[in-house]
Structure formats: C-alpha cells, structure tokens
Coordinates of C-alpha atoms in Angstrom, one line a residue:
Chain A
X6 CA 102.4 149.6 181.7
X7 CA 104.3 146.8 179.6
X8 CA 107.2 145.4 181.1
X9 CA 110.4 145.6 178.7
X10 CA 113.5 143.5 178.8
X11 CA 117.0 143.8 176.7
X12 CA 120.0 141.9 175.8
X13 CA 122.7 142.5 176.9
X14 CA 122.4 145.1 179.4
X15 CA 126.3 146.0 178.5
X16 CA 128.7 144.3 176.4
X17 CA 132.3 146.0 175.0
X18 CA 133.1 145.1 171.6
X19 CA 135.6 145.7 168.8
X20 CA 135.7 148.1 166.1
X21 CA 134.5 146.2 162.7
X22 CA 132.5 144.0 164.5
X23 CA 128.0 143.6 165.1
X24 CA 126.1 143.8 168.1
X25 CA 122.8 142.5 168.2
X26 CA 120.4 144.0 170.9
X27 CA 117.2 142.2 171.9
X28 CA 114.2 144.0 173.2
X29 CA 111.1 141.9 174.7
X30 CA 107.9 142.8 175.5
X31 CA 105.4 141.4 178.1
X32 CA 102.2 142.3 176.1
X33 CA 101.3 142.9 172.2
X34 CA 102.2 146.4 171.0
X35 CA 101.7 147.8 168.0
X36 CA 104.7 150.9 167.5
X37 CA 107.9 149.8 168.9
X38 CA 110.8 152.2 168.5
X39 CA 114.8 152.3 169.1
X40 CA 117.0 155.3 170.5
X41 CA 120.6 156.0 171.1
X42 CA 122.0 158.1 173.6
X43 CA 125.2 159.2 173.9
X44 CA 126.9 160.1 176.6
X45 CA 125.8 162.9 178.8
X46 CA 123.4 163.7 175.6
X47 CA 119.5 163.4 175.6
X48 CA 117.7 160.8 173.6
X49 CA 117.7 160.6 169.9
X50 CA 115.2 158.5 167.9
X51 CA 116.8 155.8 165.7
X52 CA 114.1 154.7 164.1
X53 CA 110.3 152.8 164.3
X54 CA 110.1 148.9 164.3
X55 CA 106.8 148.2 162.4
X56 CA 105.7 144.3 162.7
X57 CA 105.5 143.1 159.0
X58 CA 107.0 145.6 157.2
X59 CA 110.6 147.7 157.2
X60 CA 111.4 150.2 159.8
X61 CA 111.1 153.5 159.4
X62 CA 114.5 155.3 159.7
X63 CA 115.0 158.8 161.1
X64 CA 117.8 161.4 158.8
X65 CA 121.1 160.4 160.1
X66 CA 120.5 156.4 160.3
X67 CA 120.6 154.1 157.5
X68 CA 119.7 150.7 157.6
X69 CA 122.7 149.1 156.6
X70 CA 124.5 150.4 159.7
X71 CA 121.1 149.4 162.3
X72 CA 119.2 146.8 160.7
X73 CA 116.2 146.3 162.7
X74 CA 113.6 143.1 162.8
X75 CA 109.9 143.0 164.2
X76 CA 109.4 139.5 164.2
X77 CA 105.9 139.7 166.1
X78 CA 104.5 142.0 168.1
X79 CA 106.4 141.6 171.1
X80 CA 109.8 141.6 170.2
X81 CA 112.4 143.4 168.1
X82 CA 116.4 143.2 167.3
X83 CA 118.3 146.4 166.8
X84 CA 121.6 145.7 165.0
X85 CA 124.5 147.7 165.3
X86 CA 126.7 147.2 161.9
X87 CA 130.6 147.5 161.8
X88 CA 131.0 149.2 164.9
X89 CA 133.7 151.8 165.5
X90 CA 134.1 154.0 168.7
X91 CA 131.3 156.4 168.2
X92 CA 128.9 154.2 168.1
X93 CA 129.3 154.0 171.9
X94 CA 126.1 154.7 173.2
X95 CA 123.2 153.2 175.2
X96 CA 120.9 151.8 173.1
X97 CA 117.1 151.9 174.0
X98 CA 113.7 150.3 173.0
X99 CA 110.6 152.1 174.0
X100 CA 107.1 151.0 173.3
X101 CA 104.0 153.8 172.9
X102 CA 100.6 152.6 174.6
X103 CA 97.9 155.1 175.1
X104 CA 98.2 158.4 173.6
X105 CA 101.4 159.3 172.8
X106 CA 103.2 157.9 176.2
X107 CA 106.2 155.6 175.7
X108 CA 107.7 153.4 177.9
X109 CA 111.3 152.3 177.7
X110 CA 113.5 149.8 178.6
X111 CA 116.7 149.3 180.8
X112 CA 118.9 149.5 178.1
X113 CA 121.8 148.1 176.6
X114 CA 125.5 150.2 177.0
X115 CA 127.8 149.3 174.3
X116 CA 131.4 150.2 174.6
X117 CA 133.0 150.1 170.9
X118 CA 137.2 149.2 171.8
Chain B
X21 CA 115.7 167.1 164.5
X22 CA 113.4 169.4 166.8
X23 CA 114.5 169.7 170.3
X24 CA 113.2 171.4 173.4
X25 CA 114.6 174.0 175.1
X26 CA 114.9 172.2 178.5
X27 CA 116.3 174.4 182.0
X28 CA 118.3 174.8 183.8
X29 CA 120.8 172.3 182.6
X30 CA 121.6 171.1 186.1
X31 CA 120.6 171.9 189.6
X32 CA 122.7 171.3 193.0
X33 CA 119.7 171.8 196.0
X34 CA 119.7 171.0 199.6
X35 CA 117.3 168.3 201.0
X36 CA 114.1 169.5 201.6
X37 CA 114.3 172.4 198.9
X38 CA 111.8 172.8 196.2
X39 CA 112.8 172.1 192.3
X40 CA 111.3 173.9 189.0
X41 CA 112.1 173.4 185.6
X42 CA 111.0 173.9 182.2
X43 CA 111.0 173.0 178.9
X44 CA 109.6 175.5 175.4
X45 CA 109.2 175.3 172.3
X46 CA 108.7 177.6 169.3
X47 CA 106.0 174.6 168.2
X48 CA 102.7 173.6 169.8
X49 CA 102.5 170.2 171.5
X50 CA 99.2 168.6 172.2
X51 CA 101.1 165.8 174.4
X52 CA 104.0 166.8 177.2
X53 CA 105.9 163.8 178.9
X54 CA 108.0 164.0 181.9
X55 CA 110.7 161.0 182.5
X56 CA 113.8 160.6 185.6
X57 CA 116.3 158.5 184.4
X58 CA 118.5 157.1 187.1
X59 CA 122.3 155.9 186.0
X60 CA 122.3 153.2 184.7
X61 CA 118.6 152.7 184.2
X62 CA 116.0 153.4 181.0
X63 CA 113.7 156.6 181.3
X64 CA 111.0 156.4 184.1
X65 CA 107.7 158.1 183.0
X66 CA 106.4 160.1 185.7
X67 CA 103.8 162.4 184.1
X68 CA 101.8 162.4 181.2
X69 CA 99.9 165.7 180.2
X70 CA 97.2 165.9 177.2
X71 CA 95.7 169.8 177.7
X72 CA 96.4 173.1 177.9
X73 CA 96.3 174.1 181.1
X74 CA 96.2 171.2 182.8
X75 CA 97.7 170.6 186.2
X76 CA 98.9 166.8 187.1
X77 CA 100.1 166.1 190.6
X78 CA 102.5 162.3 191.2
X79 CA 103.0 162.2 194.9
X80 CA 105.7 165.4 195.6
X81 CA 106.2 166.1 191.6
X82 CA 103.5 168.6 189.7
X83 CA 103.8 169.3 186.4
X84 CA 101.3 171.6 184.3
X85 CA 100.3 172.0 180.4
X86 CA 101.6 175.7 179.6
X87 CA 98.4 177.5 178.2
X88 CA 99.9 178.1 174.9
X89 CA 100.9 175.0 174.2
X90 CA 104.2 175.5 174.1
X91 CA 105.8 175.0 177.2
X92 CA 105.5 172.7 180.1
X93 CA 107.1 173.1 184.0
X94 CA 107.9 170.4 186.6
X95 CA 107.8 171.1 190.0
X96 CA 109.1 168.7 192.7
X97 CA 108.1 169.7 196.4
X98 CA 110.5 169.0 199.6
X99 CA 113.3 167.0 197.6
X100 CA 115.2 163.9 199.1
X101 CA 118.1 162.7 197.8
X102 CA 116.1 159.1 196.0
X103 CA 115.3 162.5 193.3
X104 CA 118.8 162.4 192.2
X105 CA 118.8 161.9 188.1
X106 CA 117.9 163.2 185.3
X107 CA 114.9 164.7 184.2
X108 CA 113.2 165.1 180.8
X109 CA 110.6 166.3 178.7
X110 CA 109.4 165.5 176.1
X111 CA 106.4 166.2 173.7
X112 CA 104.0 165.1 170.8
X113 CA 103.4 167.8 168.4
X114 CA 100.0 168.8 167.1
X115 CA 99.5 166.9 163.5
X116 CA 102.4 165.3 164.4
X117 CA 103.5 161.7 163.6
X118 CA 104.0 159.4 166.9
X119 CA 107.6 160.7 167.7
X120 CA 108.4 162.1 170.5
X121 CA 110.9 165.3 170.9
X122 CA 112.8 165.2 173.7
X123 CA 114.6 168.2 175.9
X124 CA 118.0 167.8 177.0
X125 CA 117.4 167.3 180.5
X126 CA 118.3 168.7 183.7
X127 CA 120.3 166.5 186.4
X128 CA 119.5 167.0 189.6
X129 CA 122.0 166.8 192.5
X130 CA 120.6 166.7 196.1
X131 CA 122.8 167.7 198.9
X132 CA 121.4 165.3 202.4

C-alpha cells in the first residue's frame, strides 16, 4: 500500500488564525480524500481532492472554511480557515487504491487556543 | 450522513480472551473495511471484504461478509495487550459513490 506523510503531525494555534496541512504520497493516486475526527468521535469525511479540478465538499463543510489543493497526483493541502476552538480535531488524508480500500495517514492534531 | 451501528462501544478483556464485534446497517454494502487505530496514529487497515459470505482470516483477527449484506463481525482470537485501540468498520454501499461510511468504533482494553 502507498505510504502517506503529513505536516505537521500537531501544531496549537490561535483562534482567527489558518492552518495549512500537507499530505504526501509515495505513488500516483487518483481519489484522495480528507477527514476530521473529533475527539473520542469516529471519522467524518471532509471532502474529495480531485487533481485538476475543485474538491468535492461533503453537507456541513464549505470551502471557504477548508480550501483544499491537488496540485498533482501525489500531494494535496487541506486548509483550515479562521480557526476557533471547535475546529480542534485530527485532521486526516486517506487515499483509495483497489476497490474501495483506503489507506490513511498519521495525521495532523490541531489544538485551536 | 449514514453511519453504522458499530458494538459494543468498548470492551475491557483479560489477555488471552477472545473479542467479537459488529457493525449493521439498514443499507446493503458490497465493500466492508476493518481499521485499529492506535493513539496517536492514522487508521490501520486490517481487513478488506468484497462478498457476501465471505470469511477473511489476518493472523489472530477474522472477520466475515454478513450474508445479507448488511452487517459485518470481527473476531480477534487469544488477545494480547499490542490489540489495545480502536476498531472500525467501515463500508462501500451498493451503487454507491467512493465514500466510505464509517462505524463508531469499539476501544478495546486488554487486561495482561
């Protein structure tokens, strides 16, 4: 399976302020996606990073708050937008390979101050 | 969105024990997932099933395919305490798009 990286692995930030996350890929992939997970909650899909075109945005998440960028096909940047407290999360990229299996990476916990 | 109905919520076992859980749905899934995420790590996939009926074996941990589609059980066999975490499911619905729905996940405590 494809070996995923992110940046930063934690980071604690103020309330008003943008986090950029950074998710890398070893190999080419074609569907990258992003999650959030609050605490002691499950995962909930943020939306799909599609290489050359907009992301696709699940109900609940506008693009304004988590801009998103597919550069290529092996990385993406999730954007967390004027950040106040319950946006503290972990923040995860996955990518799908065969079938419908997805692989995710370490992830990125952001504590909003 | 869609969730599965994951149980039990949590588990406290004794080394050695054996583990089962579950995960349904009122929708039919051609794809069921199982991930253990550890603290502080991403979700680990640990078994991928694609039919009904099927039964999948990784080392101690078997998971099957319910026959109607619609549900999906993990069993772990003689647990030691490295099976501390948290487990999900998750699943690919029929005519579906390439989301995945994801249970709530049971966290598993094991007692050396």
């Amino acid at each position: 399976s494809a070996v995923i990286s992110q940046k930063p692995s934690r980071d604690i930030c103020q309330r008003g302020t943008s986090l950029t996350i950074q998710c890398q890929v070893d190999s080419q992939v074609t569907m990258m996606f992003w999650y959030r997970q609050q605490p002691g909650q499950s995962l909930t899909l943020i939306a799909t990073a599609n290489q050359g075109s907009e992301a696709t945005y699940e109900s609940g998440f506008v693009i304004d708050k988590f801009p998103i960028s597919r550069p290529n096909l092996t990385f993406s940047t999730l954007t967390v937008s004027n950040m106040s407290p319950e946006d503290s999360s972990i923040y995860l990229c996955s990518v799908r390979e065969r079938s419908y299996e997805q692989y995710f990476g370490p992830g990125t916990r952001l504590t909003v101050t | 969105g869609q969730q599965l109905n994951q149980s039990p919520q949590s588990m406290f076992i004794q080394e050695g024990e054996d583990v089962s859980m579950n995960c349904t749905s009122s929708s039919i899934f051609n794809t069921w997932l199982w991930y253990k995420q550890e603290p502080g790590e991403g979700p680990v996939l640990l078994i991928a099933l694609y039919k009904a009926g099927e039964l999948t074996s990784n080392g101690r941990l078997t998971a099957q395919f319910g026959i109607t589609r619609k549900d999906s059980f993990l069993n772990i066999s003689a647990s030691i305490p490295s099976d501390v975490g948290i487990y999900f499911c998750a699943g690919a619905r029929q005519g579906g798009s390439e989301k995945l729905v994801f249970g709530k996940g049971t966290k598993l405590t094991v007692n050396p």
